[in-house]
Short mmCIF file of C-alpha atoms in Angstrom, two decimals:
data_model
loop_
_atom_site.label_atom_id
_atom_site.label_comp_id
_atom_site.label_asym_id
_atom_site.label_seq_id
_atom_site.Cartn_x
_atom_site.Cartn_y
_atom_site.Cartn_z
CA UNK A 1 45.29 3.34 21.69
CA UNK A 2 44.09 2.84 25.25
CA UNK A 3 40.70 1.20 25.67
CA UNK A 4 39.29 4.07 27.71
CA UNK A 5 40.87 7.52 27.65
CA UNK A 6 40.18 10.50 29.85
CA UNK A 7 41.80 13.86 30.42
CA UNK A 8 43.43 13.43 33.86
CA UNK A 9 42.95 17.09 34.79
CA UNK A 10 42.97 18.38 37.41
CA UNK A 11 39.95 20.54 36.83
CA UNK A 12 39.96 23.34 39.39
CA UNK A 13 36.61 25.16 39.55
CA UNK A 14 34.83 27.47 42.01
CA UNK A 15 31.66 26.46 43.78
CA UNK A 16 28.64 26.90 41.58
CA UNK A 17 30.50 26.35 38.33
CA UNK A 18 29.48 23.93 35.61
CA UNK A 19 32.14 21.45 34.57
CA UNK A 20 32.21 18.77 31.90
CA UNK A 21 34.34 15.66 31.56
CA UNK A 22 34.84 13.69 28.40
CA UNK A 23 35.89 10.15 27.72
CA UNK A 24 36.54 8.10 24.59
CA UNK A 25 36.56 4.33 24.24
CA UNK A 26 38.13 2.22 21.55
CA UNK A 27 35.96 -0.90 21.40
CA UNK A 28 32.85 -0.34 19.31
CA UNK A 29 31.36 -3.54 20.78
CA UNK A 30 31.13 -1.97 24.24
CA UNK A 31 27.58 -2.23 25.52
CA UNK A 32 27.36 -0.70 28.98
CA UNK A 33 28.77 2.58 30.18
CA UNK A 34 29.18 4.10 33.61
CA UNK A 35 30.70 6.92 35.56
CA UNK A 36 32.26 5.96 38.88
CA UNK A 37 33.45 8.35 41.54
CA UNK A 38 36.50 7.75 43.70
CA UNK A 39 37.32 9.84 46.73
CA UNK A 40 40.89 10.13 47.95
CA UNK A 41 42.08 6.85 49.50
CA UNK A 42 38.66 5.25 49.05
CA UNK A 43 37.18 2.66 46.73
CA UNK A 44 35.42 3.54 43.46
CA UNK A 45 31.64 3.81 43.70
CA UNK A 46 29.05 3.94 40.97
CA UNK A 47 27.91 7.49 40.26
CA UNK A 48 25.57 6.75 37.38
CA UNK A 49 25.01 4.55 34.39
CA UNK A 50 25.06 6.14 30.94
CA UNK A 51 22.24 5.42 28.53
CA UNK A 52 22.09 6.03 24.80
CA UNK A 53 19.35 8.61 25.18
CA UNK A 54 21.29 10.48 27.83
CA UNK A 55 20.26 10.60 31.45
CA UNK A 56 20.18 13.00 34.34
CA UNK A 57 20.44 12.56 38.09
CA UNK A 58 20.03 15.82 39.92
CA UNK A 59 22.97 18.05 39.04
CA UNK A 60 24.64 15.31 36.99
CA UNK A 61 23.99 14.64 33.30
CA UNK A 62 25.59 11.81 31.35
CA UNK A 63 25.56 11.42 27.59
CA UNK A 64 26.72 8.77 25.16
CA UNK A 65 27.60 9.12 21.51
CA UNK A 66 28.06 5.64 20.08
CA UNK A 67 29.03 6.86 16.62
CA UNK A 68 31.92 8.85 18.02
CA UNK A 69 32.56 6.38 20.89
CA UNK A 70 32.40 9.26 23.31
CA UNK A 71 30.92 9.63 26.79
CA UNK A 72 30.46 12.81 28.80
CA UNK A 73 29.56 13.86 32.31
CA UNK A 74 28.26 17.32 33.13
CA UNK A 75 28.13 18.61 36.68
CA UNK A 76 26.07 21.73 37.30
CA UNK A 77 26.26 24.00 40.35
CA UNK A 78 29.43 22.33 41.65
CA UNK A 79 29.69 21.70 45.38
CA UNK A 80 32.79 21.31 47.52
CA UNK A 81 31.71 17.73 48.08
CA UNK A 82 31.98 17.01 44.35
CA UNK A 83 35.78 17.10 44.65
CA UNK A 84 36.91 13.61 43.66
CA UNK A 85 38.24 11.58 40.76
CA UNK A 86 35.68 10.59 38.15
CA UNK A 87 36.28 7.30 36.34
CA UNK A 88 34.83 6.55 32.94
CA UNK A 89 33.95 2.85 32.66
CA UNK A 90 32.85 0.62 29.78
CA UNK A 91 31.72 -2.97 29.70
CA UNK A 92 31.56 -5.38 26.80
CA UNK A 93 28.89 -7.95 27.51
CA UNK A 94 30.40 -11.07 29.00
CA UNK A 95 33.58 -9.44 30.18
CA UNK A 96 34.71 -7.29 33.03
CA UNK A 97 34.61 -3.52 33.34
CA UNK A 98 37.36 -1.43 31.79
CA UNK A 99 38.24 1.70 33.74
CA UNK A 100 39.76 4.93 32.52
CA UNK A 101 42.48 6.42 34.67
CA UNK A 102 40.12 9.11 35.88
CA UNK A 103 39.68 12.86 35.83
CA UNK A 104 40.38 14.77 39.02
CA UNK A 105 38.00 17.54 40.04
CA UNK A 106 38.75 20.07 42.74
CA UNK A 107 35.98 22.47 43.74
CA UNK A 108 37.01 25.45 45.85
CA UNK A 109 35.05 28.03 47.83
CA UNK B 1 24.57 -6.43 53.73
CA UNK B 2 28.07 -5.61 54.95
CA UNK B 3 29.39 -5.03 51.46
CA UNK B 4 32.62 -6.46 50.08
CA UNK B 5 35.07 -7.14 52.89
CA UNK B 6 38.82 -7.09 52.43
CA UNK B 7 41.65 -7.83 54.81
CA UNK B 8 44.09 -6.64 55.80
CA UNK B 9 43.42 -2.96 55.12
CA UNK B 10 47.12 -2.15 55.23
CA UNK B 11 50.13 -4.40 54.75
CA UNK B 12 53.79 -3.46 54.97
CA UNK B 13 56.27 -6.18 54.15
CA UNK B 14 59.80 -6.66 52.98
CA UNK B 15 60.87 -7.70 49.54
CA UNK B 16 60.84 -11.45 49.11
CA UNK B 17 58.09 -12.11 51.63
CA UNK B 18 54.82 -13.80 50.79
CA UNK B 19 51.72 -11.62 50.91
CA UNK B 20 48.15 -12.91 51.05
CA UNK B 21 45.18 -10.62 50.51
CA UNK B 22 41.67 -11.76 51.37
CA UNK B 23 38.22 -10.91 50.10
CA UNK B 24 34.66 -11.79 51.02
CA UNK B 25 32.20 -10.80 48.27
CA UNK B 26 28.63 -9.71 48.80
CA UNK B 27 26.43 -12.73 49.41
CA UNK B 28 24.66 -13.87 46.25
CA UNK B 29 27.09 -12.21 43.87
CA UNK B 30 28.35 -14.64 41.22
CA UNK B 31 31.31 -12.62 40.00
CA UNK B 32 34.43 -11.61 41.90
CA UNK B 33 37.18 -9.34 40.58
CA UNK B 34 40.67 -8.44 41.77
CA UNK B 35 42.09 -5.06 40.71
CA UNK B 36 45.31 -3.23 41.36
CA UNK B 37 45.51 0.57 41.40
CA UNK B 38 48.61 2.74 41.10
CA UNK B 39 49.07 6.37 40.17
CA UNK B 40 50.96 5.46 37.03
CA UNK B 41 48.69 2.73 35.66
CA UNK B 42 45.31 3.49 37.17
CA UNK B 43 42.91 0.68 37.99
CA UNK B 44 43.93 -2.60 36.34
CA UNK B 45 41.95 -5.82 36.32
CA UNK B 46 44.10 -8.73 37.48
CA UNK B 47 41.68 -11.65 37.41
CA UNK B 48 38.00 -12.42 37.74
CA UNK B 49 35.92 -15.42 38.78
CA UNK B 50 32.43 -16.56 37.90
CA UNK B 51 30.87 -19.05 40.29
CA UNK B 52 34.29 -19.63 41.85
CA UNK B 53 35.92 -20.49 38.50
CA UNK B 54 38.68 -18.23 37.14
CA UNK B 55 37.50 -16.79 33.83
CA UNK B 56 40.18 -14.35 32.79
CA UNK B 57 43.59 -14.08 34.43
CA UNK B 58 45.30 -12.26 31.59
CA UNK B 59 45.87 -9.26 33.83
CA UNK B 60 47.94 -11.17 36.37
CA UNK B 61 51.37 -9.59 35.96
CA UNK B 62 53.52 -12.69 36.34
CA UNK B 63 53.82 -16.07 37.98
CA UNK B 64 54.49 -14.49 41.34
CA UNK B 65 50.79 -13.66 41.51
CA UNK B 66 48.13 -16.29 42.11
CA UNK B 67 44.46 -16.14 43.05
CA UNK B 68 42.01 -18.70 44.36
CA UNK B 69 38.35 -18.83 45.16
CA UNK B 70 37.69 -22.02 47.15
CA UNK B 71 34.03 -21.13 47.75
CA UNK B 72 31.44 -18.51 46.98
CA UNK B 73 32.26 -16.41 50.02
CA UNK B 74 36.04 -16.24 49.99
CA UNK B 75 38.93 -15.43 47.66
CA UNK B 76 42.64 -14.86 48.10
CA UNK B 77 45.28 -13.08 46.07
CA UNK B 78 48.81 -14.19 46.84
CA UNK B 79 52.10 -12.61 45.86
CA UNK B 80 55.18 -14.77 46.35
CA UNK B 81 57.84 -13.44 46.44
CA UNK B 82 56.79 -9.81 46.75
CA UNK B 83 58.76 -6.97 45.14
CA UNK B 84 58.73 -3.19 45.70
CA UNK B 85 56.99 -2.66 42.36
CA UNK B 86 54.01 -4.61 43.72
CA UNK B 87 53.25 -1.70 46.05
CA UNK B 88 49.72 -0.55 45.20
CA UNK B 89 46.16 -0.60 46.43
CA UNK B 90 44.48 -3.92 45.70
CA UNK B 91 40.71 -3.86 45.37
CA UNK B 92 38.28 -6.73 45.34
CA UNK B 93 34.86 -6.21 43.75
CA UNK B 94 31.79 -8.32 43.19
CA UNK B 95 28.57 -8.21 41.23
CA UNK B 96 25.55 -10.32 40.67
CA UNK B 97 25.54 -10.88 36.93
CA UNK B 98 26.95 -9.57 33.68
CA UNK B 99 23.63 -8.30 32.41
CA UNK B 100 23.65 -4.83 30.98
CA UNK B 101 23.61 -2.07 33.49
CA UNK B 102 24.79 -4.25 36.36
CA UNK B 103 27.37 -2.57 38.54
CA UNK B 104 30.31 -3.73 40.59
CA UNK B 105 30.67 -3.11 44.29
CA UNK B 106 34.17 -2.54 45.53
CA UNK B 107 35.71 -3.39 48.85
CA UNK B 108 37.73 -0.76 50.75
CA UNK B 109 41.01 -2.06 49.35
CA UNK B 110 44.28 -3.31 50.79
CA UNK B 111 47.12 -0.81 50.69
CA UNK B 112 50.28 -2.84 50.14
CA UNK B 113 53.76 -1.47 50.66
CA UNK B 114 56.74 -3.66 49.83
CA UNK B 115 60.01 -2.30 51.13
#
């Protein structure tokens, strides 16, 4: 089983839609969780950290379920500029980040 | 701060040639990471350093790959000899500490093509 698994998509949605991405991780000792965004031919950049209680940043909501080893990202009111690849990332304290292969989102007008 | 700096941004070389990729981390960051990204395999960690010391190089694909960090502001990733299957985007990243919630900052990457 891969350490971090994501549905690669692509997810094709119209502007204004709500879209959700899911991710599972295999190592129950993982301690920190993130969503990164990567635009085409660019470097990954942190979108948001994911906290146990769930957290929201504008149109973006991230949730963590430690029991199921599952992380989600919800994007409301999708914009054209949200088109990108979203990488699920976990970190076990003392080691490097482990990246999923990403989920591609395409938002169309 | 200028962010993580990588050079060159693009490299095209022929099979068998030596390739050297360079990285300057963000000042004050104690950790430096080298990643490789391909469509097939995604983003893979090759090696990382803490305070200039290599900590985990288990991701380095084979002996043709080597990495050094002679000081806190400079690291190199060398491939000798290069092969077509080494074609990928190579990212360098840095961060301050491994405390929870800390994030990595990536450089713009070096797009390597080996013919």
